[in-house]
Every structure is written in structure tokens, then in C-alpha cells.
Tab-separated table of C-alpha atoms and ligand atoms in Angstrom:
chain	number	residue	atom	x	y	z
A	1	UNK	CA	-25.826	11.634	-12.534
A	2	UNK	CA	-23.441	8.729	-11.752
A	3	UNK	CA	-20.771	11.207	-10.563
A	4	UNK	CA	-23.084	12.447	-7.838
A	5	UNK	CA	-23.418	8.973	-6.325
A	6	UNK	CA	-21.517	8.001	-3.201
A	7	UNK	CA	-18.400	5.877	-3.345
A	8	UNK	CA	-20.102	2.892	-1.647
A	9	UNK	CA	-22.702	2.853	-4.430
A	10	UNK	CA	-20.090	3.178	-7.170
A	11	UNK	CA	-18.215	0.176	-5.746
A	12	UNK	CA	-21.344	-2.006	-6.117
A	13	UNK	CA	-22.039	-1.309	-9.789
A	14	UNK	CA	-19.927	-1.857	-12.880
A	15	UNK	CA	-19.784	-0.445	-16.364
A	16	UNK	CA	-22.980	-0.501	-18.377
A	17	UNK	CA	-21.303	-2.813	-20.913
A	18	UNK	CA	-21.417	-5.640	-18.365
A	19	UNK	CA	-25.174	-5.391	-18.152
A	20	UNK	CA	-25.167	-6.952	-21.633
A	21	UNK	CA	-23.549	-10.105	-20.204
A	22	UNK	CA	-26.781	-11.963	-19.358
A	23	UNK	CA	-27.306	-9.441	-16.545
A	24	UNK	CA	-24.473	-11.112	-14.607
A	25	UNK	CA	-23.943	-9.266	-11.313
A	26	UNK	CA	-20.350	-10.477	-11.276
A	27	UNK	CA	-18.580	-9.340	-14.462
A	28	UNK	CA	-17.087	-12.154	-16.545
A	29	UNK	CA	-13.404	-12.988	-16.184
A	30	UNK	CA	-11.744	-12.540	-19.565
A	31	UNK	CA	-9.131	-15.240	-19.105
A	32	UNK	CA	-7.588	-14.466	-22.498
A	33	UNK	CA	-4.015	-13.954	-23.564
A	34	UNK	CA	-5.145	-12.424	-26.888
A	35	UNK	CA	-8.186	-10.975	-28.631
A	36	UNK	CA	-9.050	-11.517	-32.300
A	37	UNK	CA	-10.238	-9.100	-34.976
A	38	UNK	CA	-12.479	-9.453	-38.020
A	39	UNK	CA	-10.093	-7.908	-40.546
A	40	UNK	CA	-6.770	-6.239	-41.322
A	41	UNK	CA	-8.526	-2.885	-40.995
A	42	UNK	CA	-10.006	-3.763	-37.577
A	43	UNK	CA	-6.704	-4.846	-35.990
A	44	UNK	CA	-4.903	-1.900	-37.623
A	45	UNK	CA	-7.462	0.445	-36.046
A	46	UNK	CA	-6.963	-1.197	-32.639
A	47	UNK	CA	-3.202	-0.559	-32.878
A	48	UNK	CA	-3.901	3.153	-33.436
A	49	UNK	CA	-5.081	3.314	-29.810
A	50	UNK	CA	-3.209	0.401	-28.252
A	51	UNK	CA	-3.737	1.515	-24.644
A	52	UNK	CA	-7.510	1.496	-24.913
A	53	UNK	CA	-7.986	-1.637	-27.024
A	54	UNK	CA	-7.707	-5.249	-25.929
A	55	UNK	CA	-5.170	-6.807	-28.265
A	56	UNK	CA	-2.989	-8.844	-25.906
A	57	UNK	CA	-3.332	-9.203	-22.106
A	58	UNK	CA	0.134	-7.855	-21.326
A	59	UNK	CA	-1.426	-4.575	-22.468
A	60	UNK	CA	-5.164	-4.173	-21.847
A	61	UNK	CA	-7.349	-6.963	-20.476
A	62	UNK	CA	-11.043	-6.039	-20.039
A	63	UNK	CA	-11.401	-7.603	-16.557
A	64	UNK	CA	-8.270	-5.856	-15.333
A	65	UNK	CA	-9.349	-2.584	-16.989
A	66	UNK	CA	-12.711	-2.632	-15.199
A	67	UNK	CA	-11.001	-2.928	-11.815
A	68	UNK	CA	-8.448	-0.261	-12.733
A	69	UNK	CA	-11.269	2.141	-13.454
A	70	UNK	CA	-12.904	1.365	-10.092
A	71	UNK	CA	-9.690	1.963	-8.145
A	72	UNK	CA	-9.088	5.240	-9.986
A	73	UNK	CA	-12.635	6.340	-9.021
A	74	UNK	CA	-11.997	5.376	-5.406
A	75	UNK	CA	-8.758	7.364	-5.256
A	76	UNK	CA	-10.009	10.334	-7.251
A	77	UNK	CA	-7.426	9.806	-10.018
A	78	UNK	CA	-7.946	9.824	-13.797
A	79	UNK	CA	-6.619	6.325	-14.275
A	80	UNK	CA	-4.831	3.453	-12.567
A	81	UNK	CA	-2.681	0.528	-13.660
A	82	UNK	CA	-2.765	-2.782	-11.812
A	83	UNK	CA	0.424	-4.831	-11.434
A	84	UNK	CA	1.224	-8.373	-10.364
A	85	UNK	CA	2.485	-7.205	-6.935
A	86	UNK	CA	2.912	-4.108	-4.810
A	87	UNK	CA	6.650	-4.205	-5.480
A	88	UNK	CA	6.010	-4.308	-9.246
A	89	UNK	CA	3.944	-1.128	-8.806
A	90	UNK	CA	6.637	0.527	-6.649
A	91	UNK	CA	9.416	-0.356	-9.104
A	92	UNK	CA	7.352	0.764	-12.125
A	93	UNK	CA	6.722	4.153	-10.481
A	94	UNK	CA	10.365	4.651	-9.487
A	95	UNK	CA	11.731	3.495	-12.853
A	96	UNK	CA	9.261	5.743	-14.645
A	97	UNK	CA	10.322	8.864	-12.766
A	98	UNK	CA	14.073	8.218	-12.715
A	99	UNK	CA	16.786	8.024	-15.367
A	100	UNK	CA	20.430	7.078	-14.888
A	101	UNK	CA	22.263	9.568	-12.651
A	102	UNK	CA	19.116	11.124	-11.129
A	103	UNK	CA	18.605	11.812	-7.442
A	104	UNK	CA	15.733	10.514	-5.299
A	105	UNK	CA	14.696	11.783	-1.869
A	106	UNK	CA	12.976	9.268	0.333
A	107	UNK	CA	12.514	8.252	3.952
A	108	UNK	CA	14.678	6.157	6.236
A	109	UNK	CA	11.780	3.949	7.201
A	110	UNK	CA	9.883	3.108	4.017
A	111	UNK	CA	8.989	-0.562	3.384
A	112	UNK	CA	12.237	-2.617	3.506
A	113	UNK	CA	12.164	-4.017	-0.070
A	114	UNK	CA	11.535	-0.472	-1.416
A	115	UNK	CA	14.794	0.565	0.295
A	116	UNK	CA	16.506	-2.523	-1.146
A	117	UNK	CA	15.195	-1.614	-4.608
A	118	UNK	CA	17.013	1.730	-4.283
A	119	UNK	CA	20.174	0.476	-2.557
A	120	UNK	CA	20.673	-2.856	-4.323
A	121	UNK	CA	19.258	-2.090	-7.763
A	122	UNK	CA	18.838	1.593	-8.669
A	123	UNK	CA	22.142	2.736	-7.147
A	124	UNK	CA	24.440	0.023	-8.558
A	125	UNK	CA	22.645	-0.453	-11.890
A	126	UNK	CA	21.490	3.093	-12.734
A	127	UNK	CA	23.898	5.223	-10.769
A	128	UNK	CA	20.975	6.790	-8.891
A	129	UNK	CA	21.788	9.045	-5.942
A	130	UNK	CA	19.648	8.906	-2.819
A	131	UNK	CA	19.089	11.078	0.231
A	132	UNK	CA	17.234	9.489	3.133
A	133	UNK	CA	15.316	11.896	5.380
A	134	UNK	CA	13.095	11.455	8.419
A	135	UNK	CA	10.121	12.837	6.469
A	136	UNK	CA	8.515	14.579	9.426
A	137	UNK	CA	10.358	17.847	8.705
A	138	UNK	CA	9.409	19.533	5.414
A	139	UNK	CA	12.502	21.790	5.541
A	140	UNK	CA	14.757	18.746	5.683
A	141	UNK	CA	13.205	17.607	2.391
A	142	UNK	CA	13.531	21.079	0.829
A	143	UNK	CA	17.215	21.202	1.842
A	144	UNK	CA	17.855	17.765	0.320
A	145	UNK	CA	16.770	18.921	-3.178
A	146	UNK	CA	19.610	18.970	-5.739
A	147	UNK	CA	19.795	19.946	-9.415
A	148	UNK	CA	19.313	16.298	-10.419
A	149	UNK	CA	16.451	15.483	-7.992
A	150	UNK	CA	13.635	13.926	-10.016
A	151	UNK	CA	11.527	12.093	-7.430
A	152	UNK	CA	10.375	12.504	-3.843
A	153	UNK	CA	9.131	9.084	-2.772
A	154	UNK	CA	6.915	9.016	0.333
A	155	UNK	CA	5.164	6.478	2.528
A	156	UNK	CA	2.721	8.054	4.983
A	157	UNK	CA	2.209	6.507	7.451
A	158	UNK	CA	5.554	4.779	6.997
A	159	UNK	CA	6.410	1.184	7.819
A	160	UNK	CA	7.139	-0.036	11.390
A	161	UNK	CA	6.894	3.323	13.208
A	162	UNK	CA	4.038	4.844	11.154
A	163	UNK	CA	5.469	8.349	10.973
A	164	UNK	CA	3.714	10.868	8.704
A	165	UNK	CA	4.777	13.381	6.106
A	166	UNK	CA	2.917	16.610	5.382
A	167	UNK	CA	1.723	15.685	1.904
A	168	UNK	CA	0.373	19.016	0.643
A	169	UNK	CA	3.437	20.963	1.865
A	170	UNK	CA	5.829	18.479	0.220
A	171	UNK	CA	3.795	18.441	-3.024
A	172	UNK	CA	3.963	22.247	-3.158
A	173	UNK	CA	7.760	22.312	-2.783
A	174	UNK	CA	8.159	19.521	-5.349
A	175	UNK	CA	5.979	21.348	-7.907
A	176	UNK	CA	8.081	24.505	-7.534
A	177	UNK	CA	11.169	22.496	-8.458
A	178	UNK	CA	9.450	20.397	-11.127
A	179	UNK	CA	10.086	17.199	-9.172
A	180	UNK	CA	7.691	14.240	-9.336
A	181	UNK	CA	6.120	12.935	-6.121
A	182	UNK	CA	4.929	9.410	-5.381
A	183	UNK	CA	3.482	7.879	-2.242
A	184	UNK	CA	2.977	4.351	-1.001
A	185	UNK	CA	-0.548	4.818	0.416
A	186	UNK	CA	-1.105	1.174	1.360
A	187	UNK	CA	-1.601	1.768	5.102
A	188	UNK	CA	-4.341	4.383	4.792
A	189	UNK	CA	-6.101	2.956	1.699
A	190	UNK	CA	-7.720	5.281	-0.876
A	191	UNK	CA	-10.689	5.553	1.494
A	192	UNK	CA	-8.836	7.191	4.370
A	193	UNK	CA	-6.224	9.279	2.529
A	194	UNK	CA	-6.445	11.015	-0.871
A	195	UNK	CA	-2.861	12.005	-1.756
A	196	UNK	CA	-3.745	12.966	-5.363
A	197	UNK	CA	-6.128	15.637	-4.066
A	198	UNK	CA	-3.250	16.941	-1.906
A	199	UNK	CA	-1.054	17.403	-4.983
A	200	UNK	CA	0.934	14.133	-5.059
A	201	UNK	CA	1.492	12.828	-8.622
A	202	UNK	CA	1.423	9.051	-8.166
A	203	UNK	CA	-0.353	6.966	-5.539
A	204	UNK	CA	0.768	3.371	-5.049
A	205	UNK	CA	-0.823	0.488	-3.150
A	206	UNK	CA	0.040	-3.061	-2.423
A	207	UNK	CA	-3.402	-4.555	-3.164
A	208	UNK	CA	-2.189	-7.629	-1.265
A	209	UNK	CA	-3.235	-5.727	1.901
A	210	UNK	CA	-6.599	-3.943	2.525
A	211	UNK	CA	-7.679	-3.547	-1.101
A	212	UNK	CA	-7.510	-7.333	-1.535
A	213	UNK	CA	-8.453	-7.816	2.104
A	214	UNK	CA	-8.873	-11.615	2.106
A	215	UNK	CA	-5.208	-12.722	2.044
A	216	UNK	CA	-5.738	-14.534	-1.255
A	217	UNK	CA	-4.061	-12.265	-3.826
A	218	UNK	CA	-0.738	-10.511	-4.365
A	219	UNK	CA	-1.016	-7.410	-6.538
A	220	UNK	CA	-0.283	-3.708	-6.722
A	221	UNK	CA	-1.595	-0.530	-8.312
A	222	UNK	CA	-0.355	2.891	-9.431
A	223	UNK	CA	-2.911	5.720	-9.740
A	224	UNK	CA	-2.465	9.164	-11.301
A	225	UNK	CA	-3.247	11.437	-14.245
A	226	UNK	CA	-4.126	10.107	-17.714
A	227	UNK	CA	-0.759	11.337	-18.962
A	228	UNK	CA	1.347	9.627	-16.303
A	229	UNK	CA	-0.585	6.340	-16.226
A	230	UNK	CA	-0.668	6.045	-20.021
A	231	UNK	CA	3.090	6.622	-20.099
A	232	UNK	CA	3.619	3.963	-17.385
A	233	UNK	CA	1.304	1.609	-19.319
A	234	UNK	CA	3.325	1.725	-22.546
A	235	UNK	CA	6.732	1.607	-20.858
A	236	UNK	CA	7.036	-0.017	-17.433
A	237	UNK	CA	3.803	-2.077	-17.608
A	238	UNK	CA	4.066	-3.531	-21.094
A	239	UNK	CA	7.841	-3.727	-21.365
A	240	UNK	CA	8.763	-5.045	-17.914
A	241	UNK	CA	5.669	-7.225	-18.103
A	242	UNK	CA	4.584	-7.538	-14.448
A	243	UNK	CA	0.969	-7.666	-15.543
A	244	UNK	CA	-2.101	-8.219	-13.416
A	245	UNK	CA	-3.878	-11.565	-13.918
A	246	UNK	CA	-7.621	-11.438	-14.817
A	247	UNK	CA	-8.600	-13.919	-12.062
A	248	UNK	CA	-6.764	-11.852	-9.453
A	249	UNK	CA	-8.438	-8.706	-10.792
A	250	UNK	CA	-11.819	-10.364	-10.343
A	251	UNK	CA	-10.973	-11.284	-6.733
A	252	UNK	CA	-9.872	-7.705	-6.171
A	253	UNK	CA	-13.176	-6.416	-7.571
A	254	UNK	CA	-15.028	-8.683	-5.127
A	255	UNK	CA	-12.965	-7.150	-2.308
A	256	UNK	CA	-13.601	-3.540	-3.335
A	257	UNK	CA	-17.336	-4.082	-2.800
A	258	UNK	CA	-16.754	-4.401	0.955
A	259	UNK	CA	-13.738	-2.120	1.428
A	260	UNK	CA	-15.603	0.562	3.359
A	261	UNK	CA	-17.329	-1.997	5.613
A	262	UNK	CA	-14.067	-3.789	6.332
A	263	UNK	CA	-12.127	-0.582	6.964
A	264	UNK	CA	-14.755	0.651	9.412
A	265	UNK	CA	-14.343	-2.573	11.445
A	266	UNK	CA	-10.520	-2.570	11.188
A	267	UNK	CA	-10.469	1.042	12.380
A	268	UNK	CA	-12.889	0.557	15.281
A	269	UNK	CA	-11.173	-2.575	16.592
A	270	UNK	CA	-7.649	-1.183	16.093
A	271	UNK	CA	-8.531	1.959	18.061
A	272	UNK	CA	-9.842	-0.188	20.966
A	273	UNK	CA	-6.732	-2.351	20.921
A	274	UNK	CA	-4.324	0.598	20.634
A	275	UNK	CA	-5.987	2.244	23.643
A	276	UNK	CA	-5.909	-1.017	25.613
A	277	UNK	CA	-2.225	-1.584	24.855
A	278	UNK	CA	-1.274	2.060	25.620
A	279	UNK	CA	-2.715	1.698	29.108
A	280	UNK	CA	-1.171	-1.720	29.788
A	281	UNK	CA	1.681	-1.783	32.348
A	282	UNK	CA	3.709	-4.297	30.303
A	283	UNK	CA	3.716	-2.162	27.144
A	284	UNK	CA	6.329	0.553	26.745
A	285	UNK	CA	4.889	2.365	23.717
A	286	UNK	CA	2.306	1.992	20.969
A	287	UNK	CA	2.728	3.408	17.451
A	288	UNK	CA	-0.714	4.037	16.002
A	289	UNK	CA	-1.597	7.306	14.193
A	290	UNK	CA	-5.212	7.105	15.399
A	291	UNK	CA	-4.247	7.586	19.071
A	292	UNK	CA	-4.621	11.104	20.457
A	293	UNK	CA	-1.205	10.582	22.126
A	294	UNK	CA	0.459	9.880	18.737
A	295	UNK	CA	3.157	12.578	18.257
A	296	UNK	CA	1.741	13.629	14.848
A	297	UNK	CA	-1.938	13.175	15.813
A	298	UNK	CA	-2.895	16.632	14.523
A	299	UNK	CA	-1.377	16.081	11.074
A	300	UNK	CA	-2.935	12.604	11.006
A	301	UNK	CA	-6.399	14.104	11.507
A	302	UNK	CA	-5.727	16.865	8.979
A	303	UNK	CA	-4.738	14.654	6.070
A	304	UNK	CA	-6.478	11.348	6.807
A	305	UNK	CA	-10.161	10.685	7.313
A	306	UNK	CA	-9.632	7.379	9.097
A	307	UNK	CA	-7.088	4.873	10.415
A	308	UNK	CA	-6.481	1.301	9.443
A	309	UNK	CA	-5.691	-1.763	11.541
A	310	UNK	CA	-1.888	-1.994	11.501
A	311	UNK	CA	0.152	-0.850	14.506
A	312	UNK	CA	3.316	-1.644	16.396
A	313	UNK	CA	4.136	-1.725	20.091
A	314	UNK	CA	7.130	-2.426	22.312
A	315	UNK	CA	6.956	-4.862	25.197
A	316	UNK	CA	8.554	-3.592	28.412
A	317	UNK	CA	10.638	-6.724	28.803
A	318	UNK	CA	13.782	-7.475	26.794
A	319	UNK	CA	13.968	-11.015	28.113
A	320	UNK	CA	13.848	-13.277	24.984
A	321	UNK	CA	12.071	-16.075	26.882
A	322	UNK	CA	9.284	-13.741	28.057
A	323	UNK	CA	8.936	-12.132	24.634
A	324	UNK	CA	8.652	-15.511	22.906
A	325	UNK	CA	6.163	-16.740	25.529
A	326	UNK	CA	3.897	-13.776	24.717
A	327	UNK	CA	4.344	-14.202	20.958
A	328	UNK	CA	3.761	-17.961	20.929
A	329	UNK	CA	0.793	-17.881	23.326
A	330	UNK	CA	-1.508	-15.815	21.119
A	331	UNK	CA	-4.253	-17.915	19.593
A	332	UNK	CA	-6.211	-15.556	17.336
A	333	UNK	CA	-3.273	-13.396	16.213
A	334	UNK	CA	-1.598	-15.804	13.801
A	335	UNK	CA	2.157	-15.538	13.292
A	336	UNK	CA	2.897	-14.282	9.797
A	337	UNK	CA	4.130	-11.507	7.529
A	338	UNK	CA	1.883	-9.218	5.462
A	339	UNK	CA	-1.232	-7.493	6.823
A	340	UNK	CA	-4.592	-5.996	5.900
A	341	UNK	CA	-6.508	-9.275	5.570
A	342	UNK	CA	-9.561	-10.568	7.419
A	343	UNK	CA	-7.387	-12.402	9.947
A	344	UNK	CA	-5.407	-10.871	12.792
A	345	UNK	CA	-1.649	-11.309	12.566
A	346	UNK	CA	1.414	-10.720	14.705
A	347	UNK	CA	4.998	-10.339	13.583
A	348	UNK	CA	8.232	-9.279	15.283
A	349	UNK	CA	10.376	-7.281	12.791
A	350	UNK	CA	13.527	-8.433	14.646
A	351	UNK	CA	13.002	-11.985	13.297
A	352	UNK	CA	13.777	-11.121	9.668
A	353	UNK	CA	16.027	-8.098	10.374
A	354	UNK	CA	18.398	-10.229	12.468
A	355	UNK	CA	18.645	-12.732	9.594
A	356	UNK	CA	19.003	-10.140	6.815
A	357	UNK	CA	21.321	-7.589	8.494
A	358	UNK	CA	24.732	-7.771	10.113
A	359	UNK	CA	24.695	-7.501	13.957
A	360	UNK	CA	26.083	-3.910	13.644
A	361	UNK	CA	23.420	-2.902	11.084
A	362	UNK	CA	20.676	-4.487	13.216
A	363	UNK	CA	21.899	-2.470	16.196
A	364	UNK	CA	21.740	0.762	14.091
A	365	UNK	CA	18.119	0.082	13.050
A	366	UNK	CA	16.995	0.573	16.633
A	367	UNK	CA	14.689	-2.451	16.468
A	368	UNK	CA	14.320	-4.304	19.728
A	369	UNK	CA	13.399	-7.963	20.204
A	370	UNK	CA	10.257	-6.819	21.995
A	371	UNK	CA	8.942	-4.748	19.073
A	372	UNK	CA	5.710	-6.292	17.834
A	373	UNK	CA	3.620	-5.475	14.776
A	374	UNK	CA	-0.020	-6.489	14.762
A	375	UNK	CA	-2.580	-6.401	11.993
A	376	UNK	CA	-6.012	-6.177	13.581
A	377	UNK	CA	-8.422	-8.320	11.584
A	378	UNK	CA	-12.181	-8.578	11.393
A	379	UNK	CA	-12.756	-10.896	14.368
A	380	UNK	CA	-14.843	-9.719	17.335
A	381	UNK	CA	-12.706	-7.151	19.161
A	382	UNK	CA	-13.505	-8.578	22.609
A	383	UNK	CA	-12.041	-11.904	21.521
A	384	UNK	CA	-8.922	-10.144	20.235
A	385	UNK	CA	-8.529	-8.172	23.473
A	386	UNK	CA	-8.927	-11.377	25.500
A	387	UNK	CA	-6.280	-13.083	23.353
A	388	UNK	CA	-3.788	-10.235	23.944
A	389	UNK	CA	-4.628	-10.033	27.637
A	390	UNK	CA	-4.118	-13.802	28.126
A	391	UNK	CA	-0.757	-13.745	26.356
A	392	UNK	CA	0.421	-10.647	28.265
A	393	UNK	CA	-0.476	-12.298	31.599
A	394	UNK	CA	1.957	-15.118	30.789
A	395	UNK	CA	4.927	-12.719	30.510
A	396	UNK	CA	5.530	-12.492	34.248
A	397	UNK	CA	3.996	-15.840	35.128
B	401	PLP	C1	3.919	-0.629	2.803
B	401	PLP	C2	4.108	-1.706	1.788
B	401	PLP	N1	4.310	-1.354	0.522
B	401	PLP	C3	4.502	-2.279	-0.450
B	401	PLP	C4	4.517	-3.630	-0.145
B	401	PLP	C5	4.806	-4.622	-1.233
B	401	PLP	O1	3.646	-5.235	-1.664
B	401	PLP	P1	3.607	-6.696	-2.304
B	401	PLP	O2	3.949	-7.653	-1.197
B	401	PLP	O3	2.212	-6.810	-2.809
B	401	PLP	O4	4.619	-6.741	-3.386
B	401	PLP	C6	4.283	-4.042	1.168
B	401	PLP	C7	4.259	-5.480	1.507
B	401	PLP	O5	4.241	-5.859	2.662
B	401	PLP	C8	4.095	-3.060	2.168
B	401	PLP	O6	3.924	-3.383	3.455
């Protein structure tokens, strides 16, 4: 019966066991490091099925487990494992799939720290080989496969330029070669894109973005089959120890109740803003997969059922004074990193890239000073449009 219910309904109700807790509509937070047992026999029995018993909170914590089950339901996976950050989830997935000397295929424009994890950690410490591809051409991925390729790591839409990969086609090729596939699905959320149903093995999210949605937690999740998630649980989760905190899990559960409502607003407002910016004479280009003018619009509509609120655009000017005037004049779009929360944000990727990269490397990245990334929040869209319009007017003033 419960399986026939819609996802919105499933997000509102918790396991029957919580109905025993004084009928509390918010499940209790088990803020416990350990759990006790009545006898030698009882604790011995718990150790026989360590994954499914609460013994110590670096393994299974009941509050965290409840939220893991909800996220797995949302994504259509068997199981999920929550981590203390999105990067902990990304590194657990990569470390799980790779051994020393293996080869990974990934994209040139995945999230920066995921690239750094490969270049500055996996390559020097584990002798991993990497091939970076554009991701938009399935043949390019097929050609990159080597005898030691063990993982194809995707991010669709990707960071900064939001380019897509054809998930089902890539999953099919990977399966033929017995290669694992993982995707960072943070942008689309499990509501708007279901990579597991398209054949991808592991789905990863930074829950610090839309899943958390209120800019008050940092966490991450990996979703997949019972076999894969149980294996990640006993190795990368328990041994590397980047565990999810029960209080954070409870905040995440609160957020999941409203995910579909929030995403509907993010999507509607972002579409309005993307269309407004595309038609504005001071904007050179807008990168937003929801636009009909987006180069991969057809693929976007095929494999996603909706679009979130993060986009980038390029100002027509390259005059630093004009760019900074626009950036600093916004009132509702707050200046800050991250995205996916209730509040609208603006960030210029050049700010950190110029600090982190050499001038030559920065030049190669093709990022211009006038490239802006905005996260469209839950404010009234007319107020957001007015804020952008006012700031744009000051460019030529
Ligand atoms: C696409 C993407 N993946 C992963 C992460 C990492 O998540 P966290 O900051 O929760 O570690 C981020 C953070 O901005 C991100 O944008």
C-alpha cells in the first residue's frame, strides 16, 4: 500500500516505529555515541549484523538511518549513506571504486574540489590515472576506456557551464566494460533527475545545497544498491569516519518535507530570470539547461523532469569597475559561495580562481571577470528581477 503513495506523501511520514514515540510528529534525535545491550548474547547478536544494528554512531545511528531511508526512497535506490559533507561523499565513492593504479574517466568541468581530489590526492598518493573529457560526446568517453578503467565519474549538469552527459548511453557502455559509474546529481536533485533508473551505479549529492535547502547544514549522501552501499558503509564510512551527525540529519529530514515545494519555486523563478537575462542587452550569454536556447535542451528534457535555480551568465563588459559596480549593487542577491538555499546568492568564479591558479592556468580555464553565477532563492521573483535590473542599469551609468 505504502509503495503506491506519491513521493510528497512519503516525505511527510516516517517509519511506523516512530509512532511509538509519544506520537511525536518530529522523530526524536538520537544524540548518542553508543547504544547499550542487556547481555553478552544481545551485543554478540548485534555484531552479527553490524550494518543494521545501532552499536556505535560511527556505524548506524537511528536518526541518521531514518533520513538515509527517506533519501533512498526519493532517489529510487535501495539504500543511501549520509556523510558529514558532500566532499566526504564524493571521496568515499571514488575511493570505493578505485584501487592503486586504476584509471578514472571524468569531465573537465566537474566541481573544482572533486578535480583537486583526483589531481592532488588520488594521482600522487594512489597512482591513479585520469582522462578528462568534455562529457557531451559519448564516443569520446568510449574511446577513453582503457584496460584499467574502473570508474566513470559524471556531473550532469556540470559546474559553472552546466553541460550535460547522456546518462543512459554512458551507463550502457560502462556496463559492457564492467566499469562502475557515479554521478554528482546535486544540481538536479533526486526530484528532477533519477540517474539510478538510467543505469548509473552511484548517485551523490551535496546535501548542503537543495536537499538541506536552508543554508544551515553541510552534509553529503551516496545512494545505490544494497550491495554497494553496504560495502561503502563498512569500508569508507566506518573506517574514514566522516559520519553524519544526528542533529544535522534531523535538520535534513525537516528540509526533505518541503523539497518539492521549494524546487517548484526555484525552478519557476530561475526560468523567469534566465529568460530575462537572455534578452538583456548587457548580457552576452546565459547557461541554464531549462532554456529552450540551451545547446543541449533536448537531452535536458529527455533525462530531467525539472530544472533547479543555479545558473551562470556573462556580462558584456570586461571593464572591472563596471563588473564590480553590478556585483556590489545587488541587494537581494547576497555575495557568497555555495547555493541551493532559501536565499539568492551571487558569486563570480574568477574571484577564487584568480587566487588559486597561476595567471597562465587562469587564462586556460576560459573564465572571464564578467562571468557570474547566481543561485535563485525563494524570494518573490519580481523583487529578484528588480534587483538585477537596478544593478544592470548602473553598469553604463
Ligand atoms: C556540485 C557540487 N558537488 C559537491 C560539492 C561539495 O559539497 P560540500 O560543500 O557539501 O562538501 C559542491 C559544493 O559546492 C558542489 O557544488
